[in-house]
mmCIF file of C-alpha atoms in Angstrom:
data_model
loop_
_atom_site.group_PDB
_atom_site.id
_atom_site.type_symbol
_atom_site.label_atom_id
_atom_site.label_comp_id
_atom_site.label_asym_id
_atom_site.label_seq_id
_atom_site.Cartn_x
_atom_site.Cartn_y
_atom_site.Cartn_z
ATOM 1 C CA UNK A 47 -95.639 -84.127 -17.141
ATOM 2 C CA UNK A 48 -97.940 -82.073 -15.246
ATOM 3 C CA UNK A 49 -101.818 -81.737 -16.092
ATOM 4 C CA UNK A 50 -101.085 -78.383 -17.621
ATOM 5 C CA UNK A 51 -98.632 -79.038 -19.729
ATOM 6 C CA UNK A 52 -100.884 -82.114 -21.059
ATOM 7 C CA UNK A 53 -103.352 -79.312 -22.288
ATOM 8 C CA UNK A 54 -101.027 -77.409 -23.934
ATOM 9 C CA UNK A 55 -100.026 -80.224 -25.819
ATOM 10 C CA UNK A 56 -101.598 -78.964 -29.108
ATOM 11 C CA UNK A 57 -99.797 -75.638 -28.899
ATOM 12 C CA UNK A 58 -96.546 -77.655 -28.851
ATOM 13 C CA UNK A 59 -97.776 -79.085 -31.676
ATOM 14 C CA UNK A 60 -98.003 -75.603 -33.743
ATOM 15 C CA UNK A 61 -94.630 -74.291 -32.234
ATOM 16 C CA UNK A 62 -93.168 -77.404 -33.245
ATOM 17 C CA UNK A 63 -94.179 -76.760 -36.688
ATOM 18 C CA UNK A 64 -93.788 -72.661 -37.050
ATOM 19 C CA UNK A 65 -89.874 -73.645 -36.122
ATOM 20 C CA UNK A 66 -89.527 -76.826 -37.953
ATOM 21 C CA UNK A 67 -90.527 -74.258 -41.110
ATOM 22 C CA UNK A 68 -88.445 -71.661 -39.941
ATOM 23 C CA UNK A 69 -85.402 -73.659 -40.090
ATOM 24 C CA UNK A 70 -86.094 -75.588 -43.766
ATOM 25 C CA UNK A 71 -86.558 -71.756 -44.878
ATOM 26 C CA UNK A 72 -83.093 -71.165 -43.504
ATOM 27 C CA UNK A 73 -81.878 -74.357 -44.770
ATOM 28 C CA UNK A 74 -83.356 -74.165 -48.407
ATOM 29 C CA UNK A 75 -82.174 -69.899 -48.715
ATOM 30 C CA UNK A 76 -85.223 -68.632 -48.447
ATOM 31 C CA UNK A 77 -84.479 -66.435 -45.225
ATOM 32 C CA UNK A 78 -80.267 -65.582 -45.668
ATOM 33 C CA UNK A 79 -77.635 -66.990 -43.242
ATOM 34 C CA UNK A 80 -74.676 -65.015 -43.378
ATOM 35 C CA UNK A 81 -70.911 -66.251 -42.721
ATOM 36 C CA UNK A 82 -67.883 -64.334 -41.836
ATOM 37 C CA UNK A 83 -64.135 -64.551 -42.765
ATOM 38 C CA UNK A 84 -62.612 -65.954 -39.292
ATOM 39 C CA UNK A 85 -63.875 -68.951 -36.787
ATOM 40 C CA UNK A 86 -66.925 -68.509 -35.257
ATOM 41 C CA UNK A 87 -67.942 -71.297 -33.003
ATOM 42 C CA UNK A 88 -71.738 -71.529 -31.437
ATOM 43 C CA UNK A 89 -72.566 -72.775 -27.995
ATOM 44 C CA UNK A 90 -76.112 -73.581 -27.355
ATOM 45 C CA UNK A 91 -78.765 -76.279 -26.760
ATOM 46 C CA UNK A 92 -82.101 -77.420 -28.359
ATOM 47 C CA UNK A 93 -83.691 -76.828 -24.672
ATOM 48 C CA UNK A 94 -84.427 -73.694 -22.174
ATOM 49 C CA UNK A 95 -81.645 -73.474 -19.970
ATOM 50 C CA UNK A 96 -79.528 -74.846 -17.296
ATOM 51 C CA UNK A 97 -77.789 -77.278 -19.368
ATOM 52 C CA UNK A 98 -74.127 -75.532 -18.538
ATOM 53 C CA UNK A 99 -73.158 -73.375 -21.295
ATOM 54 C CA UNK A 100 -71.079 -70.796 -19.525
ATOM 55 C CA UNK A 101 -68.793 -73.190 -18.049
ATOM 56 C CA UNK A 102 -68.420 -74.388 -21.678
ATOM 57 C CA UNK A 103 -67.392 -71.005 -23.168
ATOM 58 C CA UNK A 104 -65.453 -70.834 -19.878
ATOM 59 C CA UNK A 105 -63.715 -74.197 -20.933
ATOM 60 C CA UNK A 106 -63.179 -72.500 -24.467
ATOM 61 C CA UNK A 107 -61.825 -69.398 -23.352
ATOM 62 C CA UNK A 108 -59.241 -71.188 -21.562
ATOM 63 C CA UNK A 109 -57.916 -73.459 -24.543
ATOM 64 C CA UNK A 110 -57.769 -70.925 -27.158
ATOM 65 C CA UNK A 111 -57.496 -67.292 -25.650
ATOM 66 C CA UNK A 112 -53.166 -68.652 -24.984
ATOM 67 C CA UNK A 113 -53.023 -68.061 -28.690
ATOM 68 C CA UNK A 114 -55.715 -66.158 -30.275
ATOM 69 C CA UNK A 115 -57.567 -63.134 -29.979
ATOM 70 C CA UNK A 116 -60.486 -63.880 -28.402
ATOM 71 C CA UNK A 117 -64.436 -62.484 -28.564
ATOM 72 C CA UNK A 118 -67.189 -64.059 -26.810
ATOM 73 C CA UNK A 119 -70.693 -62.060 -27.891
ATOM 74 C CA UNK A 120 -73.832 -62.689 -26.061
ATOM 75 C CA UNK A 121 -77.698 -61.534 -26.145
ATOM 76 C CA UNK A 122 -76.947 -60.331 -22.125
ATOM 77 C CA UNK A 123 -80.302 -61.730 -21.355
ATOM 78 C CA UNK A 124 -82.204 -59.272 -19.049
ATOM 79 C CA UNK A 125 -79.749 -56.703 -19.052
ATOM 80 C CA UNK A 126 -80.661 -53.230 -18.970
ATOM 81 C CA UNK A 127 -78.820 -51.824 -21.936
ATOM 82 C CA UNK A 128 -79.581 -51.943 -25.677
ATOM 83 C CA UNK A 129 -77.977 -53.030 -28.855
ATOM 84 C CA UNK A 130 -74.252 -53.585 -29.054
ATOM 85 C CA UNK A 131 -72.423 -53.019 -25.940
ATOM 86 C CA UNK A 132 -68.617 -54.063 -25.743
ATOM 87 C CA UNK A 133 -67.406 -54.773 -22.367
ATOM 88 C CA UNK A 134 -65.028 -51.788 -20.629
ATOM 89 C CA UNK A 135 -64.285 -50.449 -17.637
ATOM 90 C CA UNK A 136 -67.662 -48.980 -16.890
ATOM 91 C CA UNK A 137 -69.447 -52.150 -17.213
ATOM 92 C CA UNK A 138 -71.160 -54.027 -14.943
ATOM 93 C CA UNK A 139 -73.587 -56.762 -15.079
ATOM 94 C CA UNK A 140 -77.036 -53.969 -15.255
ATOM 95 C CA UNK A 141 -74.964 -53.138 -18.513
ATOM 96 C CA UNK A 142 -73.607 -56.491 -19.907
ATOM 97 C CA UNK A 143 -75.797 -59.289 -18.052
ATOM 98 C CA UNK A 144 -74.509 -61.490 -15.806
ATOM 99 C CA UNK A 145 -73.186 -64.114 -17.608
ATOM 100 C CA UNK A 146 -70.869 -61.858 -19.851
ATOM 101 C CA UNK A 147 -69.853 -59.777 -17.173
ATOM 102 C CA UNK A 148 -68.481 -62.891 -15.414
ATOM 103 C CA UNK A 149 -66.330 -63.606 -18.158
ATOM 104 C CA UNK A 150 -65.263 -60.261 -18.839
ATOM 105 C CA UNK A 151 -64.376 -60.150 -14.874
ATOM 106 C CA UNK A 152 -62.535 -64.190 -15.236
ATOM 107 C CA UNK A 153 -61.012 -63.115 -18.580
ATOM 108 C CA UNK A 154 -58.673 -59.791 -18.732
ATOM 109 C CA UNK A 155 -57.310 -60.496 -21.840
ATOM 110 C CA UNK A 156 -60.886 -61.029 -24.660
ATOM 111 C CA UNK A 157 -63.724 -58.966 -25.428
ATOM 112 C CA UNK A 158 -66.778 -59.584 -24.337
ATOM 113 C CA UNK A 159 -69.886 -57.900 -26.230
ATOM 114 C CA UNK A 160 -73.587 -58.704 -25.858
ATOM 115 C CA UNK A 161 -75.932 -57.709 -28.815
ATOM 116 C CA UNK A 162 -79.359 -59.620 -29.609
ATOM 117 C CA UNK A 163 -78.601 -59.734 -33.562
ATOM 118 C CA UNK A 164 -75.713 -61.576 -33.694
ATOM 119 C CA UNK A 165 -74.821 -60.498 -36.826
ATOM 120 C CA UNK A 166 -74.683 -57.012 -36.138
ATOM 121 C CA UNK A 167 -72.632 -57.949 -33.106
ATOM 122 C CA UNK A 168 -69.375 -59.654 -35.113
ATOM 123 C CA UNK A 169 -70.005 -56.791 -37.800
ATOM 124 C CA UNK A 170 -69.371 -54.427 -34.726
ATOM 125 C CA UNK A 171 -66.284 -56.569 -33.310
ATOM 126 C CA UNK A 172 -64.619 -56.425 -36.837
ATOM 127 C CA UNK A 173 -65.292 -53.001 -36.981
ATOM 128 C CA UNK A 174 -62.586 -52.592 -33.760
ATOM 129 C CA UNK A 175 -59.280 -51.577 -34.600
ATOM 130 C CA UNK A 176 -58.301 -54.719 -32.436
ATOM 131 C CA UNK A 177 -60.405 -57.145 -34.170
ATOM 132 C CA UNK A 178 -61.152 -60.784 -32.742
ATOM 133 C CA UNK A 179 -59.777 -63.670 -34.658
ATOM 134 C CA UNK A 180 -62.151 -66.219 -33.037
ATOM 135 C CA UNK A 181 -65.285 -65.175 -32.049
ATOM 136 C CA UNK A 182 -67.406 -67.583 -29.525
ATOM 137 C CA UNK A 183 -71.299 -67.168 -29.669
ATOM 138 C CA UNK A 184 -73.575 -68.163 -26.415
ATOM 139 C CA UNK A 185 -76.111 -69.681 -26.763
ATOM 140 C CA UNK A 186 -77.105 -69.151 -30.376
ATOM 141 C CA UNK A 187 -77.716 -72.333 -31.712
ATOM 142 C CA UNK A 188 -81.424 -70.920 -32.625
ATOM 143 C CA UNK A 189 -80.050 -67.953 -33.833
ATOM 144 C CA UNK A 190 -79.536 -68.942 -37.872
ATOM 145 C CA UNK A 191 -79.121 -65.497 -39.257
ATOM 146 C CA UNK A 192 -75.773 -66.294 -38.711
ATOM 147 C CA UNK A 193 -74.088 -69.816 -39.823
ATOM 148 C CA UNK A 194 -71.183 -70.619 -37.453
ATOM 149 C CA UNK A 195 -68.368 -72.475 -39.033
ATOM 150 C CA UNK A 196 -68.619 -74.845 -35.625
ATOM 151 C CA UNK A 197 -71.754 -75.852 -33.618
ATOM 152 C CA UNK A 198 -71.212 -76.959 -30.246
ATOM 153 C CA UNK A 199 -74.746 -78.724 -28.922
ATOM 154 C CA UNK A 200 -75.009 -79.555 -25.421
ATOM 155 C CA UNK A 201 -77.291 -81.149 -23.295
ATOM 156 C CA UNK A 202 -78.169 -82.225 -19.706
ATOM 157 C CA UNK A 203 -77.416 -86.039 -18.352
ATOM 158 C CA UNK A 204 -80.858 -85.590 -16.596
ATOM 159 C CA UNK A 205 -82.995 -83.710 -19.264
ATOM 160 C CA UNK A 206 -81.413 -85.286 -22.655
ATOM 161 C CA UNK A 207 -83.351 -83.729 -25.641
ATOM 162 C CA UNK A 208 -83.887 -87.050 -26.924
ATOM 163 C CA UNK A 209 -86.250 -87.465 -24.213
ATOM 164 C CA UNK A 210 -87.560 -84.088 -24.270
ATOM 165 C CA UNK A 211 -90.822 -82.409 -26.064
ATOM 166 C CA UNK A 212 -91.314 -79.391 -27.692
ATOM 167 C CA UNK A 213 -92.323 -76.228 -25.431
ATOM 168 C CA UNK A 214 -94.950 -75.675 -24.235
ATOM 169 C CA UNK A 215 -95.562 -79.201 -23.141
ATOM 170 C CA UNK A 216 -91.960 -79.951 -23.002
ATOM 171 C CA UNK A 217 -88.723 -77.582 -22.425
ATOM 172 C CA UNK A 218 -87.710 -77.837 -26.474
ATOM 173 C CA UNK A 219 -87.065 -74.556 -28.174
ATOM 174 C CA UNK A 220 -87.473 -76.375 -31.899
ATOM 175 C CA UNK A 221 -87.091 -79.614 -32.719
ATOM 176 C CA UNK A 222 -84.924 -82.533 -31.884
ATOM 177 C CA UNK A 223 -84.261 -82.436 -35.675
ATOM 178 C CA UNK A 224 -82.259 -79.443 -35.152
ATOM 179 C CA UNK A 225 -79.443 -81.721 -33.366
ATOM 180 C CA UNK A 226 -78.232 -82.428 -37.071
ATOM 181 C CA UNK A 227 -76.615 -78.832 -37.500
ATOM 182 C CA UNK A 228 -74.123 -79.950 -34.540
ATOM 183 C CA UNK A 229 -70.773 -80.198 -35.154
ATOM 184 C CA UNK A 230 -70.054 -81.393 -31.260
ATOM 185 C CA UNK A 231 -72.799 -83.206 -28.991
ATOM 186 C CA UNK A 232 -71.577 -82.942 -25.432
ATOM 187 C CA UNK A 233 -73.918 -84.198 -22.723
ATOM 188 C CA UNK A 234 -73.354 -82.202 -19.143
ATOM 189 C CA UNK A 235 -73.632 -82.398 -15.609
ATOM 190 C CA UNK A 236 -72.695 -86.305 -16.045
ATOM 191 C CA UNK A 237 -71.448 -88.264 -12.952
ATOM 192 C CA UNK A 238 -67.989 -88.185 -12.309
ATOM 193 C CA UNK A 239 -68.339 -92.609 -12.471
ATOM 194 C CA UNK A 240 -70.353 -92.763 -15.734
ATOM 195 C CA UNK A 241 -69.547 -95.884 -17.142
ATOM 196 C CA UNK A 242 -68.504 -96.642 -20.471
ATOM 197 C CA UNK A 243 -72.114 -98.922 -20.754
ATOM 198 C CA UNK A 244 -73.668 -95.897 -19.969
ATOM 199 C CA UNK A 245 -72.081 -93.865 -22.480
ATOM 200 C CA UNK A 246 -73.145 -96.287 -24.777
ATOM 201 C CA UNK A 247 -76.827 -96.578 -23.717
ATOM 202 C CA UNK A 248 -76.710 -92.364 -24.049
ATOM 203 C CA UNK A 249 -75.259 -93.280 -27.907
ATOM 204 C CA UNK A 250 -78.177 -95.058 -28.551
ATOM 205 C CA UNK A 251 -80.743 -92.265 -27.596
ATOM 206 C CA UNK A 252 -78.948 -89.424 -29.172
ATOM 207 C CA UNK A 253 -78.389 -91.172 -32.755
ATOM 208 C CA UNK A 254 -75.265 -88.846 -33.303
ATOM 209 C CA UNK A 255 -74.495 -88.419 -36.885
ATOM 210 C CA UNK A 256 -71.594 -90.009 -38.232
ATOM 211 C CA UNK A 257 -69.292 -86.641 -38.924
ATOM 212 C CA UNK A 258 -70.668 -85.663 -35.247
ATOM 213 C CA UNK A 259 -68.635 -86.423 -32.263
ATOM 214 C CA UNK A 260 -70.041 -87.224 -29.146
ATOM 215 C CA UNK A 261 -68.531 -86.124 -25.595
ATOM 216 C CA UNK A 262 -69.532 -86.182 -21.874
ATOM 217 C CA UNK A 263 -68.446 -83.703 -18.882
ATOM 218 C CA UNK A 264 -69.257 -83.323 -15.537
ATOM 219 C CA UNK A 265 -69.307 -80.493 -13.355
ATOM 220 C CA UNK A 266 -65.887 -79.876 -11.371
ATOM 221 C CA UNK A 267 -66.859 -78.005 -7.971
ATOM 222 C CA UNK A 268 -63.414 -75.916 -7.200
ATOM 223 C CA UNK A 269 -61.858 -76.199 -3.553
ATOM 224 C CA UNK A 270 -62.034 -72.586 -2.722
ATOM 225 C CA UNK A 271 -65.010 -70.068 -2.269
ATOM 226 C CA UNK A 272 -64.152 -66.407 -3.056
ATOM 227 C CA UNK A 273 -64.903 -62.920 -1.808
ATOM 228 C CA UNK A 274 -63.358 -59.870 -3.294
ATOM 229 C CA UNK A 275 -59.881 -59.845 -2.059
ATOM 230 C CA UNK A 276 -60.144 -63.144 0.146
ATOM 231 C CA UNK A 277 -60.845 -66.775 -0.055
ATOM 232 C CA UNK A 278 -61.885 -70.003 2.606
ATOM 233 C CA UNK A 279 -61.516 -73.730 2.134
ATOM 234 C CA UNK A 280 -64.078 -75.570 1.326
ATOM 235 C CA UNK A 281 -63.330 -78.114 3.785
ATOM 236 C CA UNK A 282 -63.676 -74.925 6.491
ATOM 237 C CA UNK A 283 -66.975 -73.918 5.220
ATOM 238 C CA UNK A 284 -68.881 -77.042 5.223
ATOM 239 C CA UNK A 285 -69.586 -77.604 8.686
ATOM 240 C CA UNK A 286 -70.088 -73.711 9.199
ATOM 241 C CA UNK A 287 -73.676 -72.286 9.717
ATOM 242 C CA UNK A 288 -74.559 -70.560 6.400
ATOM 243 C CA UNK A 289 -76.745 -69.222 3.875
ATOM 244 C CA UNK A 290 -76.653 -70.351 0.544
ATOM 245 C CA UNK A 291 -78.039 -68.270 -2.701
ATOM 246 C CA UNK A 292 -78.746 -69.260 -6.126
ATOM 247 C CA UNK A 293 -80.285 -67.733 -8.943
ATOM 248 C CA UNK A 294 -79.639 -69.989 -11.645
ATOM 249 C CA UNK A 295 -81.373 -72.884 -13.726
ATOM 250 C CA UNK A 296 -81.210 -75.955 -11.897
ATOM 251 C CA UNK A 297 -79.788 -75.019 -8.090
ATOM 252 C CA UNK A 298 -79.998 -78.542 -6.530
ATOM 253 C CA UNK A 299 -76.441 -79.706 -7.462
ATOM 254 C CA UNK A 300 -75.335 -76.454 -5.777
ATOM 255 C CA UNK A 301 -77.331 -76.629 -2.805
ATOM 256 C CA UNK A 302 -75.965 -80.372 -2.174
ATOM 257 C CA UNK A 303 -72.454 -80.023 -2.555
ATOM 258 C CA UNK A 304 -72.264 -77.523 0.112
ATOM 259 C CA UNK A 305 -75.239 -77.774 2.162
ATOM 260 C CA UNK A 306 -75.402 -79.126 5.681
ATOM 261 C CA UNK A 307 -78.629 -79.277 7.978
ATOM 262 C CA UNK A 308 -78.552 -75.745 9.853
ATOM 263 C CA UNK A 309 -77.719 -73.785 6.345
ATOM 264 C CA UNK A 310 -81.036 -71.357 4.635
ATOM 265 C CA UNK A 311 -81.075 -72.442 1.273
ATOM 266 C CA UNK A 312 -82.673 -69.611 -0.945
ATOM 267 C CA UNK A 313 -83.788 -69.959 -4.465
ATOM 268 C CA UNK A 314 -84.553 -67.276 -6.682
ATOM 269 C CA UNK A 315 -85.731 -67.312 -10.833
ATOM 270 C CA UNK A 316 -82.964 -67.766 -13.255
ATOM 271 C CA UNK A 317 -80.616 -64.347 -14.027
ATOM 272 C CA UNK A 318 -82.857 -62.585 -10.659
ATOM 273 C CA UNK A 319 -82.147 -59.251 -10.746
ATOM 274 C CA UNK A 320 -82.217 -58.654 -6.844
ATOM 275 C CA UNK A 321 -84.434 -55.841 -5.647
ATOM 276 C CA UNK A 322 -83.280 -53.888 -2.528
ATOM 277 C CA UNK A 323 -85.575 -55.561 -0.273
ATOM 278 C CA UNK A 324 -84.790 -58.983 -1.296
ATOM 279 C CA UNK A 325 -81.314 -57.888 -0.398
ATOM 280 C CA UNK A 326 -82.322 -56.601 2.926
ATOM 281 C CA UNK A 327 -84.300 -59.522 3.614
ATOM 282 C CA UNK A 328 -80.700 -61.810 2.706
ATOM 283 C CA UNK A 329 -79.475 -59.504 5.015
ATOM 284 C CA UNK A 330 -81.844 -60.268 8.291
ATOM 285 C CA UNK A 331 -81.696 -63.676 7.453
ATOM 286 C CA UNK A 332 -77.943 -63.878 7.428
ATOM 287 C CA UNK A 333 -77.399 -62.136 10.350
ATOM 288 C CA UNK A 334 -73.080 -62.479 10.956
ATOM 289 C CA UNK A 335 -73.258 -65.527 8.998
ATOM 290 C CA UNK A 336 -70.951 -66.499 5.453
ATOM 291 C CA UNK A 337 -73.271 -66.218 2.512
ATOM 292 C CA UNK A 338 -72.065 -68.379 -0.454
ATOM 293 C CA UNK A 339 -73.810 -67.923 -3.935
ATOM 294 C CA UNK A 340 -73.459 -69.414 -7.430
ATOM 295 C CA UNK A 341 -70.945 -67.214 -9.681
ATOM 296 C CA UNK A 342 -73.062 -66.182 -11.650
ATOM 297 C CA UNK A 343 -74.835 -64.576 -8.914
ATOM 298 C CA UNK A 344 -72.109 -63.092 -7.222
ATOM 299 C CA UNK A 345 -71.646 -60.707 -9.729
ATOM 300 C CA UNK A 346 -75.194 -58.927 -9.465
ATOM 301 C CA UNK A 347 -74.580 -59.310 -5.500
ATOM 302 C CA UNK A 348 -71.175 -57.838 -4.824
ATOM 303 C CA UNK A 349 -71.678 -54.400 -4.388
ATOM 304 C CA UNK A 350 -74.985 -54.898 -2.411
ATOM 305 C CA UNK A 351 -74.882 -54.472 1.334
ATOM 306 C CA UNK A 352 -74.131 -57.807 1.520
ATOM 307 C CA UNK A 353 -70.282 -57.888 0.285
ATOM 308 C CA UNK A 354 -68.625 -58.281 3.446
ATOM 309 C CA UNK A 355 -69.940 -61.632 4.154
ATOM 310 C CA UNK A 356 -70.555 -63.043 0.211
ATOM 311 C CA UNK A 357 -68.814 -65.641 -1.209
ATOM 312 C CA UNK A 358 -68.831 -67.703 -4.768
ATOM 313 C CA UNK A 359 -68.369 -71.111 -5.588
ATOM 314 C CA UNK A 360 -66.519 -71.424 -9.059
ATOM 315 C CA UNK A 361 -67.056 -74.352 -11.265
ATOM 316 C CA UNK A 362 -65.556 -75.585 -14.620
ATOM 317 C CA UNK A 363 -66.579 -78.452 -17.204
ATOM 318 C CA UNK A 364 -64.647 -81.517 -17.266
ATOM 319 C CA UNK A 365 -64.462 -84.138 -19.275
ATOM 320 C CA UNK A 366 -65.439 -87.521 -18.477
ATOM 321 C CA UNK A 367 -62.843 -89.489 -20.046
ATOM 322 C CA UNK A 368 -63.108 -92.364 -22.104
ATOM 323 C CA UNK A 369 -60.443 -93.705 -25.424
ATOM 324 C CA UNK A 370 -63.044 -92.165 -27.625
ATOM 325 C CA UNK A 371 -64.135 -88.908 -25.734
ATOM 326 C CA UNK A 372 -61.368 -87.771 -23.889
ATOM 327 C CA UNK A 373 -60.778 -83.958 -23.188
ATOM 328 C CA UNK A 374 -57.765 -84.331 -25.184
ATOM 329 C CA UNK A 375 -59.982 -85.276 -28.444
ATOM 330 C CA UNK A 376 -62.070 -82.607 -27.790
ATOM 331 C CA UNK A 377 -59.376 -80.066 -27.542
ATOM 332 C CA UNK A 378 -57.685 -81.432 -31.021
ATOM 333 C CA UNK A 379 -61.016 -81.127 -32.452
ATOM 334 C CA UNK A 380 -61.787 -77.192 -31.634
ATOM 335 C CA UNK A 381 -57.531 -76.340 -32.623
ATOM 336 C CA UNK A 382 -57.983 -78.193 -35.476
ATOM 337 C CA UNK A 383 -60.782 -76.092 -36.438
ATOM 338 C CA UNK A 384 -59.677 -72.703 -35.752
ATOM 339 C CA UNK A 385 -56.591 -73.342 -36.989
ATOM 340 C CA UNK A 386 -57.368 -74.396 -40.614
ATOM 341 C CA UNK A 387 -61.233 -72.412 -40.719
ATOM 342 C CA UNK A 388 -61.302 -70.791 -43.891
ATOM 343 C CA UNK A 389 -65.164 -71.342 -44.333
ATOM 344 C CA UNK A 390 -66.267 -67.798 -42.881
ATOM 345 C CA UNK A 391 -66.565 -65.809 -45.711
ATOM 346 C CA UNK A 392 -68.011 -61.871 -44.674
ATOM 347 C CA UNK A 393 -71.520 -61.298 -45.905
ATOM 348 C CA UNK A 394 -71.499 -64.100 -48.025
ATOM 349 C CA UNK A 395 -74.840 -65.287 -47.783
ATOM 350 C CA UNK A 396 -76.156 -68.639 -48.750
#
């Protein structure tokens, strides 16, 4: 903990407490939750970012979108746009944000919407004469104006909330408290050799309730980068001289998987909108050289100067499997729920 953060440790204190009220006046009525009559699953995390949550709605899209109607609704952090926007034709990720416009660029077949009241976003996607019949809500495990019928809590192997404190002294949004309202803990970015001793130890920290299941997934790097309309080998671009881009969270895993000792490695602020001469300055940098960048960044990137030469390096959640916390379980779990929800009741407040 840095000296800073030690001096700010009183202010921690006070956020700690403004939330910890904010959620008993949620829990106790006071200020209304609302429901709503179809599953609505929540994917979020007690902490500020980078503990994989798009490659979790990703990994959700994929299981149920085969065999329901699917709706994924976002706040479309930084985009440029206000209120309820529902992905079309003319979006792009100014409009949407990146994150949603990745999916609605991966997923042809769901809506995606982005609206910072959550509530007025599913009253919006039931107001569609093709209405959603599971709706998926990133990161909005703060957000209790709505009650999900499912809460799907995740956090990082490296930066477990258990060991965590509340901002500003810590990365906590409220507190560690607020892990009882999950329905699922999964831990992320595990290695692909955790041992079962390990899992164990991570048991111990968390204190998972007894109706809340506990998984652990790692990050699965795929064997292909992409362009627009073309794709290499991994195994062809790792010895090439490169530049590699990422705007995201945590970049290191990124960086190492496909670095080697000529490549530029450039970093930039989480969801970096790229000004032109940042862009330029990729550019000079690059020269004739492959740029490769996150996913996520690709998408604010791809119609830049840069196109002809810029890759992406997919990724998807997988689970570290174990008897007890096997993807398999996981899957049952979530088709279990959508498949017999009837708690969602519309505007029913409690």
């Amino acid at each position: 903990m840095n000296l800073l953060r030690k001096i700010l440790f009183p202010f921690a204190i006070l956020y700690g407490i403004v939330t910890s009220i904010r959620n008993l006046f949620f829990d106790i009525g006071i200020l209304k939750s609302y429901t709503f009559d179809l599953p609505v699953i929540a994917v979020g995390n007690l902490s500020v970012g980078g503990t994989g949550k798009t490659p979790q709605i990703e990994y959700l899209i994929r299981l149920l979108s085969q065999n329901y109607r699917i709706a994924t609704l976002s706040r479309g952090y930084k985009r440029k746009s206000e209120g309820f926007v529902l992905a079309d034709a003319h979006s792009n990720a100014a409009i949407l944000g990146d994150e949603p416009f990745q999916f609605f660029q991966k997923f042809k077949n769901i809506q995606v919407a982005v609206d910072a009241n959550r509530k007025n976003g599913i009253e919006q996607l039931l107001s569609q004469s093709e209405k959603p019949e599971v709706i998926l809500l990133d990161d909005a495990f703060q957000h209790r104006k709505v009650k999900a019928g499912f809460y799907i809590l995740l956090t990082a192997y490296g930066d477990l909330y258990a060991n965590d404190r509340m901002l500003p002294t810590g990365n906590l949004r409220e507190s560690r408290v607020g892990a009882k309202r999950a329905s699922i803990i999964i831990v992320t970015k595990c290695p692909k050799t955790l041992s079962l001793e390990e899992q164990h130890q991570i048991r111990i920290k968390l204190k998972p309730k007894t109706n809340q299941e506990l998984y652990f997934t790692t990050i699965e790097y795929d064997d292909f980068v992409y362009a627009e309309n073309k794709k290499l080998a991994i195994n062809e671009v790792l010895n090439q001289e490169k530049v590699l881009i990422a705007g995201i969270a945590k970049p290191e895993p990124f960086f190492n998987y496909l670095k080697n000792p000529s490549d530029a490695c450039l970093t930039f602020p989480d969801h970096h909108h790229f000004a032109e001469d940042e862009i330029s300055a990729i550019k000079n940098k690059a020269q004739n050289k492959i740029i490769i960048t996150t996913e996520k960044d690709f998408v604010r990137l791809k119609d830049s100067v840069l196109a002809s030469q810029l890759y992406y390096l997919p990724i998807r959640s997988s689970f570290v499997s174990s008897p007890e916390t096997s993807g398999e379980n996981f899957d049952k779990t979530i088709l279990n729920y959508v498949g017999t929800s009837t708690r969602n009741r519309s505007f029913y407040s409690f």
